[in-house]
Every structure is written in C-alpha cells, then in structure tokens.
Amino acid sequence: MAHIPDGVLSAPVLMAGAAVSLAGCAYGLWRLEAERIPQAALFAAVLFVAALVHFPAGPSSVHLILSGLTGVLLGWAAFPAILVALLLQAVLFGFGGLVVLGVNVMSVALSAVLCRALFLAVARSGNHRQTVMAAGLAGGIGVVLTALLVSLALALSGQAFATAAKLVVLTHIPVAVIESIFSAAVIGLLLRVKPEFPGLTLVGGKRE
Amino acid sequence: MSGENVNKPGLLPVLFVVSLSVTAGLAEAHGLKALVTVEGTSLVGSAHLTPRRPLRHATVTVTGTDGNVLATTTTDDAGHFRIEAKRRVDHRIIVDGGDGHVATYTIRADELPDSLFLSPPTPLVQAGEGSLPALSAPGTDWRTFIDQSIARQIRPLREQIDAYQEKIWWHDVLGGIGYILGLGGLAFGLSRRRRRTDASPSTVTRRNDP
C-alpha cells in the first residue's frame, strides 16, 4: 500500500513529498559512512524483494513494508535505500508511479527514521530483552506509521479520508503483527550472534 | 565503528533475501490464473494455480459489463470449462477457487463472432428461448469455422506467453537485486576513492555517528 499510483495525488502533496524525500536522501547519504554502504545496499535488496510477496487481505492484497526494521538497522540511510528499492519496483513491476515516488519514499522512510528514534529511546538503557521488545515495537509501529502517512497523503489530495484511512490501516494490522515479530526475531538474533553489528552499537549501554 | 566486522555486512541480510525469495515462491504458487479464448460462439477457458496445477471444480461466473450474471459453470477435472456466449457483449469471466483466490479474464465484444446479437438482445430472441438463431444468417457458418480453427491454433501460443510472463517476473526480481548491489558497489568504490584523496594530507577523520 506504500505504492500509490500516478494520477491520484494533487500537485502540492507530490511536491511536498518530493522535497522531504530529497532532503532525507541528501542527509542520509551525507551521514552514510563508506563501511556501511554494503549493508545499506543489501537491505535495499531485501526491501525490494519483500514488497513483491503479496498476501491476499480483504478486497486487495498487502505486502511486507519493513519500514520499522529498516529504520532500526539503517537509521537515516533508510532514505536512500528505500528510494532505490521503490524506484526499481516502480520501473520493473509498475508498483507505484514515478511522479509519486517522492511521496511513497517519504511515507516509508519517514516512519523508518521515526522508528529508529523510538527504538533508541526505548532500548538505549535496556538489557537484551528490552532491546528485542523495542525492535518488535518499532517493527509494528513502522507499518502503522507508513499506513497513516499514506492515508494522510490521500486525504490531503481530497480523497475520502475516512474510508481510505480505515481500509489502509485495517488491512495492515496483520502486517504490523507479522513485522513486529519478524523485527524482534531479527534484532534478537543479531544481538546474540553479532552484537557489534553497525546500527546496534548505540543500544544496550554500549556507547553513549 | 567496531573493528574488522564493519567491512563485512554479514551473511544475515543475504539469508533474509534468500528466505524472502523462498516465501515469494510460495506466495506465487498460490496464484490463480485463468485463460479464456473464443471458439465459435463458445468461451473456452482453463484455470490453473501458477505452477501448472489445474484448478478442479471451481465456480466460474460470467458477467456482463453491467454486472449481470450471464452464465455460471464449474471447471472439470482438467481445470477446463466451456460457456456459450449468447450476446456479442463484453464478457467478464470470474473463476473463484473458493479459498480467497479469484482470477478474472475479460473477453471483449469484438472478439466474439458477428453472428451473435449485439446487446441488448431483441425481445424476439428472448421469446424463442430454445432456438437460438446463432448460425441462422446464411454464409456465417464458414466464418465461425475459421474463427474456431484459429482460436484452437492460437491457444497454445497464449499459454506459452502466459508461462513466459511468469519467467520474466523472476528475471526482473533477480535483475533488480543485481541493480541494487551494483549501485551499492559503485557507491562504495567511489567513496573509497574520495576518502583516499581526502586522507592524504592529514589523518582520516570520519564523522562519528552521534
């Protein structure tokens, strides 16, 4: 659902989305250290594939978004990673339009960055268990935030906000649950196997 | 960042990609496809689950553009079905697998033979229900025959195209992953080169993650 097609949104919404995404990507690339580029690229590939797995849900179908997990692992680098993933989905599979790319990137990447902040706030002083729970929380909230941002973009363009928002948010509740569990499992595994994984070094009282 | 591990982004993302690809295959396996061709005045179709498994005893509903149900039937043991078209209108064929999988296929009015009546049907046709004058006009039976034989010959081609589209899907997935990794490698190489030139006058000072 993070794929709004062309011709739905109004021009001001499109421009605002493009501006936010452009700024986010610029900042993300500026903050991205060379050593973390391969990690960001690999995760962009994960995002690209994850959104191709569609599950039937009510009248339409939903797919994994992974905005929460992306945010937790990549931080601001989520912006360029998500831009690349969504661009390729639009070009190769026609998921979402090209003109609307800015808005689509914004609704996924902005929630990713917010989830990163939430994750750090909860997990900063916590032990292993609390960190894993924070990751689950971020994973679930990431989906909800993305759905809300998509609804907001639709609403600001004059679509029927109530029905659109309800439908988008309702169909994504199972996705939020799945991603919550998935994110918690991934972060739990990483913390146990590879606690020095870039992006996790700030939590659990290791640094700062 | 910490030591020797930063240059190895780790096997985990690779594992994610692999596991997601596997689940993608499963989700694709549950895809339902319907293929319908016109043979004379009949709509001949087949329904299958994506890796070439026929969908048996599924409900097939045919509606017009206005949503009126024109005919219903079920698929046979090979997943095939045949429905007689009575009017020359757009036919929307809906195959319902019964477990949430629905495939639709549309036959446009101009794919149907001229011998059929245009919509709406004249009251005369509805009055004489049993005797449909589909082939009553003289000189149309050879045209129907040609339509039928062409449809029969085109049918395997359409099925091939269908299978080919599925193959292209997988190529696009792999191609997309390749693009992303290539882009990442390019960015990594460029940033490495920039850092080497930056680093020559003084010691390397990297921005710290705040």
Coordinates of N, CA and C in Angstrom, one line a residue, chain B residues 3-194:
Chain B
G3 N 35.9 -2.4 14.6 CA 36.9 -3.4 14.2 C 36.7 -4.0 12.8
E4 N 37.0 -5.3 12.8 CA 37.1 -5.9 11.5 C 35.8 -6.3 10.8
N5 N 34.7 -6.2 11.7 CA 33.4 -6.7 11.1 C 32.7 -5.7 10.3
V6 N 33.1 -4.4 10.3 CA 32.3 -3.4 9.6 C 32.4 -3.6 8.1
N7 N 33.5 -4.1 7.6 CA 33.6 -4.3 6.2 C 32.8 -5.5 5.7
K8 N 32.4 -6.4 6.6 CA 31.6 -7.5 6.2 C 30.2 -7.2 6.7
P9 N 29.3 -6.9 5.7 CA 28.0 -6.6 6.2 C 27.2 -7.8 6.7
G10 N 27.8 -8.9 6.6 CA 27.3 -10.1 7.3 C 26.4 -10.9 6.4
L11 N 26.3 -12.2 6.8 CA 25.6 -13.1 6.0 C 24.1 -12.9 6.2
L12 N 23.7 -12.3 7.3 CA 22.3 -12.2 7.7 C 21.4 -11.6 6.6
P13 N 21.8 -10.4 6.1 CA 21.0 -9.9 5.0 C 20.8 -10.8 3.8
V14 N 21.9 -11.5 3.5 CA 21.8 -12.5 2.4 C 20.8 -13.5 2.7
L15 N 20.8 -14.0 4.0 CA 19.8 -15.0 4.4 C 18.4 -14.5 4.3
F16 N 18.2 -13.2 4.6 CA 16.9 -12.6 4.5 C 16.4 -12.7 3.1
V17 N 17.3 -12.3 2.2 CA 16.9 -12.2 0.8 C 16.5 -13.6 0.3
V18 N 17.4 -14.6 0.7 CA 17.1 -16.0 0.3 C 15.8 -16.5 0.8
S19 N 15.6 -16.2 2.2 CA 14.3 -16.7 2.8 C 13.1 -16.0 2.2
L20 N 13.3 -14.7 1.9 CA 12.1 -14.0 1.3 C 11.9 -14.5 -0.1
S21 N 12.9 -14.8 -0.8 CA 12.7 -15.3 -2.2 C 11.9 -16.6 -2.1
V22 N 12.2 -17.5 -1.1 CA 11.5 -18.7 -1.0 C 10.1 -18.5 -0.7
T23 N 9.8 -17.5 0.3 CA 8.4 -17.2 0.6 C 7.7 -16.6 -0.6
A24 N 8.5 -15.8 -1.4 CA 7.9 -15.3 -2.6 C 7.4 -16.4 -3.6
G25 N 8.2 -17.4 -3.7 CA 7.9 -18.5 -4.5 C 6.6 -19.2 -4.0
L26 N 6.4 -19.3 -2.7 CA 5.2 -20.0 -2.2 C 4.0 -19.1 -2.4
A27 N 4.2 -17.8 -2.2 CA 3.0 -16.9 -2.4 C 2.6 -17.0 -3.9
E28 N 3.6 -17.1 -4.8 CA 3.4 -17.1 -6.2 C 2.7 -18.5 -6.5
A29 N 3.1 -19.5 -5.8 CA 2.5 -20.8 -6.0 C 1.0 -20.8 -5.8
H30 N 0.5 -19.9 -4.9 CA -0.9 -19.8 -4.7 C -1.6 -18.9 -5.6
G31 N -0.9 -18.4 -6.6 CA -1.6 -17.5 -7.6 C -2.5 -18.3 -8.4
L32 N -3.6 -17.7 -8.8 CA -4.6 -18.4 -9.7 C -4.7 -17.6 -11.0
K33 N -4.6 -18.4 -12.1 CA -4.7 -17.8 -13.4 C -5.8 -18.4 -14.2
A34 N -6.5 -17.6 -15.0 CA -7.5 -18.1 -15.9 C -7.2 -17.6 -17.3
L35 N -7.4 -18.5 -18.2 CA -7.1 -18.1 -19.6 C -8.3 -18.5 -20.4
V36 N -8.9 -17.6 -21.2 CA -10.1 -17.8 -21.9 C -9.9 -17.5 -23.4
T37 N -10.3 -18.3 -24.3 CA -10.3 -18.0 -25.7 C -11.7 -18.2 -26.3
V38 N -11.9 -17.6 -27.4 CA -13.2 -17.7 -28.1 C -13.1 -18.8 -29.2
E39 N -14.0 -19.8 -29.1 CA -14.0 -20.8 -30.2 C -15.5 -20.8 -30.7
G40 N -15.7 -20.2 -31.9 CA -17.0 -20.0 -32.4 C -17.8 -19.1 -31.5
T41 N -18.9 -19.6 -31.0 CA -19.7 -18.9 -30.0 C -19.4 -19.3 -28.6
S42 N -18.4 -20.1 -28.4 CA -18.2 -20.6 -27.0 C -17.0 -19.9 -26.4
L43 N -17.0 -19.7 -25.2 CA -15.9 -19.2 -24.4 C -15.2 -20.4 -23.8
V44 N -14.0 -20.7 -24.3 CA -13.3 -21.9 -23.7 C -12.2 -21.5 -22.9
G45 N -12.2 -22.0 -21.7 CA -11.1 -21.5 -20.8 C -10.6 -22.6 -19.9
S46 N -9.5 -22.2 -19.2 CA -8.9 -23.1 -18.3 C -8.4 -22.3 -17.1
A47 N -8.4 -22.9 -15.9 CA -8.0 -22.2 -14.7 C -6.9 -23.1 -14.1
H48 N -5.8 -22.5 -13.7 CA -4.8 -23.2 -13.0 C -4.1 -22.4 -12.0
L49 N -3.5 -23.1 -11.0 CA -2.7 -22.5 -10.0 C -1.3 -22.4 -10.6
T50 N -0.6 -21.3 -10.2 CA 0.6 -20.9 -11.1 C 1.6 -22.0 -11.5
P51 N 2.0 -22.9 -10.6 CA 2.9 -23.9 -11.2 C 2.1 -25.0 -11.9
R52 N 1.3 -24.6 -12.9 CA 0.7 -25.6 -13.8 C -0.1 -26.7 -13.1
R53 N -0.9 -26.3 -12.1 CA -1.7 -27.3 -11.5 C -3.2 -26.9 -11.8
P54 N -3.9 -27.8 -12.5 CA -5.3 -27.4 -12.8 C -6.2 -27.2 -11.6
L55 N -7.0 -26.2 -11.7 CA -8.0 -25.9 -10.6 C -9.3 -26.7 -10.9
R56 N -9.5 -27.7 -10.1 CA -10.7 -28.6 -10.3 C -11.9 -28.0 -9.6
H57 N -13.1 -28.2 -10.3 CA -14.4 -28.0 -9.7 C -14.5 -26.6 -9.0
A58 N -13.9 -25.6 -9.7 CA -14.1 -24.2 -9.2 C -15.3 -23.6 -9.9
T59 N -15.9 -22.6 -9.2 CA -17.0 -21.9 -9.7 C -16.6 -20.9 -10.8
V60 N -17.2 -20.9 -11.9 CA -16.9 -19.9 -12.9 C -18.2 -19.1 -13.2
T61 N -18.1 -17.8 -13.0 CA -19.2 -16.9 -13.2 C -18.9 -16.0 -14.4
V62 N -19.8 -15.8 -15.2 CA -19.6 -14.9 -16.3 C -20.6 -13.7 -16.2
T63 N -20.1 -12.5 -16.2 CA -21.0 -11.4 -16.0 C -20.7 -10.4 -17.2
G64 N -21.7 -9.6 -17.5 CA -21.6 -8.6 -18.5 C -20.9 -7.4 -17.9
T65 N -20.8 -6.3 -18.7 CA -20.2 -5.1 -18.1 C -21.0 -4.5 -17.1
D66 N -22.3 -4.7 -17.1 CA -23.2 -4.1 -16.1 C -23.3 -4.9 -14.8
G67 N -22.5 -6.0 -14.8 CA -22.5 -6.9 -13.6 C -23.5 -7.9 -13.5
N68 N -24.4 -8.0 -14.5 CA -25.4 -9.1 -14.6 C -24.8 -10.4 -14.8
V69 N -25.2 -11.4 -14.1 CA -24.6 -12.7 -14.3 C -25.2 -13.3 -15.6
L70 N -24.4 -13.7 -16.5 CA -24.8 -14.2 -17.8 C -24.9 -15.8 -17.8
A71 N -23.9 -16.4 -17.1 CA -23.9 -17.8 -17.0 C -23.0 -18.2 -15.8
T72 N -23.2 -19.4 -15.3 CA -22.3 -20.0 -14.3 C -22.0 -21.4 -14.7
T73 N -20.8 -21.9 -14.3 CA -20.5 -23.3 -14.6 C -19.3 -23.6 -13.6
T74 N -18.8 -24.9 -13.7 CA -17.7 -25.3 -12.8 C -16.6 -25.9 -13.8
T75 N -15.4 -25.8 -13.3 CA -14.3 -26.4 -14.1 C -14.3 -27.9 -13.9
D76 N -13.8 -28.6 -15.0 CA -13.8 -30.1 -14.9 C -12.5 -30.6 -14.3
D77 N -12.2 -31.8 -14.4 CA -11.1 -32.4 -13.7 C -9.8 -31.9 -14.2
A78 N -9.8 -31.4 -15.5 CA -8.5 -30.8 -16.0 C -8.5 -29.3 -15.9
G79 N -9.5 -28.7 -15.2 CA -9.5 -27.3 -15.0 C -10.1 -26.5 -16.1
H80 N -10.7 -27.2 -17.1 CA -11.2 -26.6 -18.3 C -12.7 -26.3 -18.1
F81 N -13.2 -25.3 -18.8 CA -14.6 -25.0 -18.8 C -15.0 -24.4 -20.1
R82 N -16.3 -24.5 -20.4 CA -16.8 -24.0 -21.7 C -18.2 -23.4 -21.5
I83 N -18.3 -22.2 -22.0 CA -19.6 -21.4 -21.8 C -20.0 -20.9 -23.1
E84 N -21.3 -21.0 -23.4 CA -21.8 -20.5 -24.7 C -22.1 -19.0 -24.5
A85 N -21.6 -18.2 -25.4 CA -21.9 -16.8 -25.4 C -23.2 -16.6 -26.2
K86 N -24.1 -15.8 -25.6 CA -25.4 -15.6 -26.3 C -25.5 -14.2 -26.9
R87 N -24.7 -13.3 -26.4 CA -24.8 -12.0 -26.9 C -23.4 -11.5 -27.2
R88 N -23.3 -10.6 -28.1 CA -22.0 -10.0 -28.5 C -21.7 -8.8 -27.6
V89 N -21.4 -9.1 -26.4 CA -21.1 -8.0 -25.4 C -19.8 -8.4 -24.7
D90 N -19.2 -7.5 -24.0 CA -18.0 -7.8 -23.1 C -18.4 -8.8 -22.1
H91 N -17.6 -9.9 -22.1 CA -17.8 -10.9 -21.1 C -16.7 -10.9 -20.0
R92 N -17.1 -10.9 -18.8 CA -16.1 -10.9 -17.7 C -16.2 -12.3 -17.0
I93 N -15.1 -13.0 -17.1 CA -15.2 -14.4 -16.6 C -14.4 -14.4 -15.3
I94 N -15.1 -14.8 -14.2 CA -14.6 -14.8 -12.9 C -14.5 -16.2 -12.4
V95 N -13.2 -16.7 -12.1 CA -13.0 -18.0 -11.6 C -12.7 -17.9 -10.1
D96 N -13.5 -18.5 -9.3 CA -13.4 -18.4 -7.8 C -12.9 -19.7 -7.3
G97 N -11.7 -19.8 -6.8 CA -11.1 -21.0 -6.3 C -11.8 -21.4 -4.9
G98 N -12.5 -20.5 -4.3 CA -13.2 -20.9 -3.1 C -12.4 -20.6 -1.8
D99 N -11.1 -20.4 -2.0 CA -10.2 -20.2 -0.8 C -9.6 -18.8 -0.9
G100 N -10.3 -17.8 -1.4 CA -9.8 -16.5 -1.4 C -9.1 -16.1 -2.7
H101 N -8.9 -17.1 -3.6 CA -8.2 -16.8 -4.8 C -9.2 -16.6 -5.9
V102 N -9.2 -15.5 -6.6 CA -10.1 -15.2 -7.6 C -9.3 -14.7 -8.8
A103 N -9.6 -15.2 -10.0 CA -8.9 -14.8 -11.2 C -10.0 -14.3 -12.2
T104 N -9.8 -13.2 -12.8 CA -10.7 -12.7 -13.8 C -10.1 -12.6 -15.2
Y105 N -10.9 -12.7 -16.2 CA -10.4 -12.6 -17.6 C -11.6 -11.9 -18.3
T106 N -11.2 -11.0 -19.2 CA -12.3 -10.3 -20.0 C -12.2 -10.6 -21.4
I107 N -13.3 -11.0 -22.0 CA -13.4 -11.2 -23.5 C -14.1 -10.0 -24.0
R108 N -13.5 -9.3 -24.9 CA -14.2 -8.1 -25.4 C -15.2 -8.5 -26.5
A109 N -16.2 -7.6 -26.7 CA -17.3 -7.9 -27.6 C -16.7 -8.2 -29.0
D110 N -15.7 -7.5 -29.4 CA -15.2 -7.6 -30.8 C -14.4 -8.9 -31.0
E111 N -14.2 -9.6 -29.9 CA -13.5 -11.0 -30.1 C -14.5 -12.0 -30.5
L112 N -15.8 -11.7 -30.2 CA -16.9 -12.7 -30.5 C -17.3 -12.6 -31.9
P113 N -17.9 -13.7 -32.5 CA -18.2 -13.7 -33.9 C -19.4 -12.7 -34.2
D114 N -19.5 -12.3 -35.4 CA -20.5 -11.4 -35.8 C -21.9 -12.0 -35.7
S115 N -22.0 -13.3 -35.8 CA -23.3 -14.0 -35.9 C -24.1 -13.8 -34.6
L116 N -23.4 -13.4 -33.5 CA -24.2 -13.2 -32.2 C -24.8 -11.8 -32.3
F117 N -25.9 -11.7 -31.5 CA -26.6 -10.5 -31.5 C -25.9 -9.5 -30.6
L118 N -26.1 -8.2 -30.9 CA -25.5 -7.2 -30.1 C -26.3 -7.0 -28.9
S119 N -25.8 -6.3 -27.9 CA -26.5 -6.0 -26.7 C -27.3 -4.7 -26.9
P120 N -28.5 -4.6 -26.4 CA -29.3 -5.6 -25.7 C -30.0 -6.5 -26.6
P121 N -30.3 -7.7 -26.2 CA -31.0 -8.6 -27.1 C -32.4 -8.2 -27.5
T122 N -32.8 -8.5 -28.7 CA -34.1 -8.1 -29.1 C -35.1 -9.0 -28.4
P123 N -36.3 -8.5 -28.1 CA -37.3 -9.3 -27.4 C -37.6 -10.6 -28.1
L124 N -37.4 -10.6 -29.5 CA -37.7 -11.8 -30.2 C -36.8 -13.0 -29.8
V125 N -35.6 -12.7 -29.5 CA -34.6 -13.7 -29.1 C -35.1 -14.3 -27.8
Q126 N -35.4 -13.4 -26.9 CA -35.8 -13.9 -25.5 C -37.1 -14.7 -25.6
A127 N -38.0 -14.4 -26.5 CA -39.2 -15.1 -26.7 C -39.0 -16.5 -27.1
G128 N -38.2 -16.7 -28.1 CA -37.9 -18.0 -28.6 C -36.7 -18.6 -27.9
E129 N -36.8 -19.0 -26.7 CA -35.6 -19.3 -25.9 C -34.9 -20.5 -26.4
G130 N -35.6 -21.5 -26.8 CA -34.9 -22.8 -27.1 C -34.1 -22.7 -28.4
S131 N -34.6 -21.9 -29.4 CA -34.0 -21.9 -30.7 C -33.2 -20.6 -30.8
L132 N -31.9 -20.7 -30.5 CA -31.0 -19.5 -30.6 C -30.6 -19.4 -32.1
P133 N -30.9 -18.3 -32.7 CA -30.5 -18.3 -34.1 C -29.1 -17.8 -34.4
A134 N -28.2 -18.5 -33.6 CA -26.8 -18.0 -33.7 C -26.2 -18.2 -35.1
L135 N -26.5 -19.3 -35.8 CA -25.9 -19.6 -37.0 C -27.0 -19.5 -38.2
S136 N -28.1 -18.8 -37.9 CA -29.2 -18.8 -38.8 C -28.9 -17.9 -40.1
A137 N -28.0 -16.8 -39.9 CA -27.8 -16.0 -41.0 C -27.0 -16.8 -42.0
P138 N -27.3 -16.7 -43.3 CA -26.6 -17.5 -44.3 C -25.2 -17.0 -44.5
G139 N -24.3 -17.9 -44.7 CA -22.9 -17.5 -45.0 C -22.0 -17.2 -43.8
T140 N -22.5 -17.5 -42.6 CA -21.7 -17.2 -41.5 C -21.1 -18.5 -40.9
D141 N -21.5 -19.6 -41.4 CA -21.0 -20.8 -40.7 C -19.5 -21.1 -41.1
W142 N -19.1 -20.7 -42.3 CA -17.7 -20.9 -42.6 C -16.8 -19.9 -41.8
R143 N -17.4 -18.7 -41.6 CA -16.7 -17.7 -40.8 C -16.5 -18.3 -39.3
T144 N -17.5 -18.8 -38.8 CA -17.4 -19.5 -37.5 C -16.4 -20.5 -37.5
F145 N -16.4 -21.3 -38.6 CA -15.4 -22.4 -38.7 C -14.0 -21.9 -38.6
I146 N -13.7 -20.8 -39.4 CA -12.4 -20.2 -39.4 C -12.0 -19.7 -38.0
D147 N -13.0 -19.0 -37.4 CA -12.7 -18.5 -36.0 C -12.3 -19.6 -35.1
Q148 N -13.1 -20.7 -35.2 CA -12.8 -21.8 -34.3 C -11.4 -22.4 -34.5
S149 N -11.0 -22.6 -35.8 CA -9.8 -23.2 -36.0 C -8.6 -22.3 -35.6
I150 N -8.8 -21.0 -35.9 CA -7.7 -20.1 -35.5 C -7.6 -20.1 -34.0
A151 N -8.7 -20.0 -33.3 CA -8.6 -20.0 -31.8 C -7.9 -21.2 -31.3
R152 N -8.2 -22.4 -31.9 CA -7.6 -23.6 -31.5 C -6.0 -23.5 -31.7
Q153 N -5.6 -22.9 -32.8 CA -4.2 -22.9 -33.0 C -3.5 -21.8 -32.2
I154 N -4.2 -20.8 -31.9 CA -3.6 -19.7 -31.1 C -3.5 -20.1 -29.6
R155 N -4.3 -20.9 -29.2 CA -4.4 -21.3 -27.8 C -3.1 -21.7 -27.1
P156 N -2.3 -22.6 -27.7 CA -1.0 -22.9 -27.1 C -0.1 -21.7 -27.1
L157 N -0.2 -20.9 -28.1 CA 0.7 -19.7 -28.0 C 0.3 -18.8 -26.8
R158 N -1.0 -18.6 -26.6 CA -1.4 -17.8 -25.5 C -0.9 -18.4 -24.1
E159 N -0.9 -19.7 -24.1 CA -0.5 -20.4 -22.9 C 1.0 -20.2 -22.7
Q160 N 1.7 -20.3 -23.8 CA 3.2 -20.1 -23.8 C 3.5 -18.6 -23.3
I161 N 2.8 -17.7 -23.8 CA 3.0 -16.3 -23.4 C 2.8 -16.1 -21.9
D162 N 1.8 -16.8 -21.5 CA 1.4 -16.7 -20.1 C 2.6 -17.3 -19.2
A163 N 3.1 -18.4 -19.6 CA 4.2 -19.0 -18.9 C 5.5 -18.1 -19.0
Y164 N 5.6 -17.5 -20.1 CA 6.8 -16.7 -20.3 C 6.8 -15.5 -19.4
Q165 N 5.5 -14.9 -19.2 CA 5.4 -13.7 -18.3 C 5.9 -14.1 -16.9
E166 N 5.5 -15.3 -16.5 CA 6.0 -15.7 -15.1 C 7.5 -15.8 -15.0
K167 N 8.1 -16.3 -16.1 CA 9.5 -16.4 -16.1 C 10.2 -15.0 -16.1
I168 N 9.6 -14.1 -16.9 CA 10.2 -12.7 -16.9 C 10.1 -12.1 -15.5
W169 N 9.0 -12.4 -14.8 CA 8.9 -11.9 -13.4 C 10.1 -12.2 -12.6
W170 N 10.5 -13.5 -12.6 CA 11.7 -13.9 -11.8 C 12.9 -13.2 -12.3
H171 N 13.1 -13.1 -13.7 CA 14.2 -12.4 -14.2 C 14.3 -10.9 -13.7
D172 N 13.1 -10.3 -13.6 CA 13.1 -8.9 -13.1 C 13.5 -8.8 -11.6
V173 N 13.1 -9.8 -10.9 CA 13.4 -9.8 -9.4 C 15.0 -9.9 -9.3
L174 N 15.5 -10.9 -10.0 CA 17.0 -11.1 -9.9 C 17.7 -9.8 -10.5
G175 N 17.2 -9.3 -11.6 CA 17.8 -8.1 -12.2 C 17.8 -6.9 -11.2
G176 N 16.6 -6.8 -10.5 CA 16.5 -5.7 -9.5 C 17.5 -5.8 -8.4
I177 N 17.7 -7.0 -7.9 CA 18.7 -7.3 -6.8 C 20.1 -6.9 -7.4
G178 N 20.3 -7.3 -8.6 CA 21.6 -7.0 -9.2 C 21.9 -5.5 -9.3
Y179 N 20.9 -4.8 -9.8 CA 21.0 -3.3 -9.8 C 21.4 -2.7 -8.5
I180 N 20.7 -3.2 -7.5 CA 20.9 -2.6 -6.1 C 22.3 -2.9 -5.7
L181 N 22.7 -4.1 -5.8 CA 24.1 -4.5 -5.3 C 25.1 -3.8 -6.2
G182 N 24.9 -3.6 -7.5 CA 25.8 -2.9 -8.3 C 25.9 -1.5 -7.9
L183 N 24.8 -0.9 -7.6 CA 24.8 0.5 -7.2 C 25.5 0.7 -5.9
G184 N 25.3 -0.2 -5.0 CA 26.0 -0.2 -3.7 C 27.5 -0.3 -3.9
G185 N 27.9 -1.2 -4.8 CA 29.3 -1.4 -5.0 C 29.9 -0.2 -5.6
L186 N 29.2 0.5 -6.5 CA 29.7 1.7 -7.2 C 29.9 2.8 -6.1
A187 N 28.8 2.9 -5.3 CA 28.9 4.0 -4.2 C 30.1 3.7 -3.3
F188 N 30.3 2.4 -2.9 CA 31.3 2.1 -2.0 C 32.7 2.4 -2.7
G189 N 32.8 2.0 -3.9 CA 34.1 2.3 -4.6 C 34.4 3.8 -4.7
L190 N 33.4 4.5 -5.1 CA 33.6 6.0 -5.2 C 33.9 6.6 -3.9
S191 N 33.2 6.2 -2.8 CA 33.5 6.8 -1.5 C 34.9 6.4 -1.0
R192 N 35.3 5.2 -1.4 CA 36.7 4.8 -1.0 C 37.7 5.7 -1.7
R193 N 37.5 5.9 -3.0 CA 38.5 6.7 -3.7 C 38.5 8.2 -3.1
R194 N 37.3 8.7 -2.8 CA 37.3 10.0 -2.3 C 38.0 10.1 -1.0

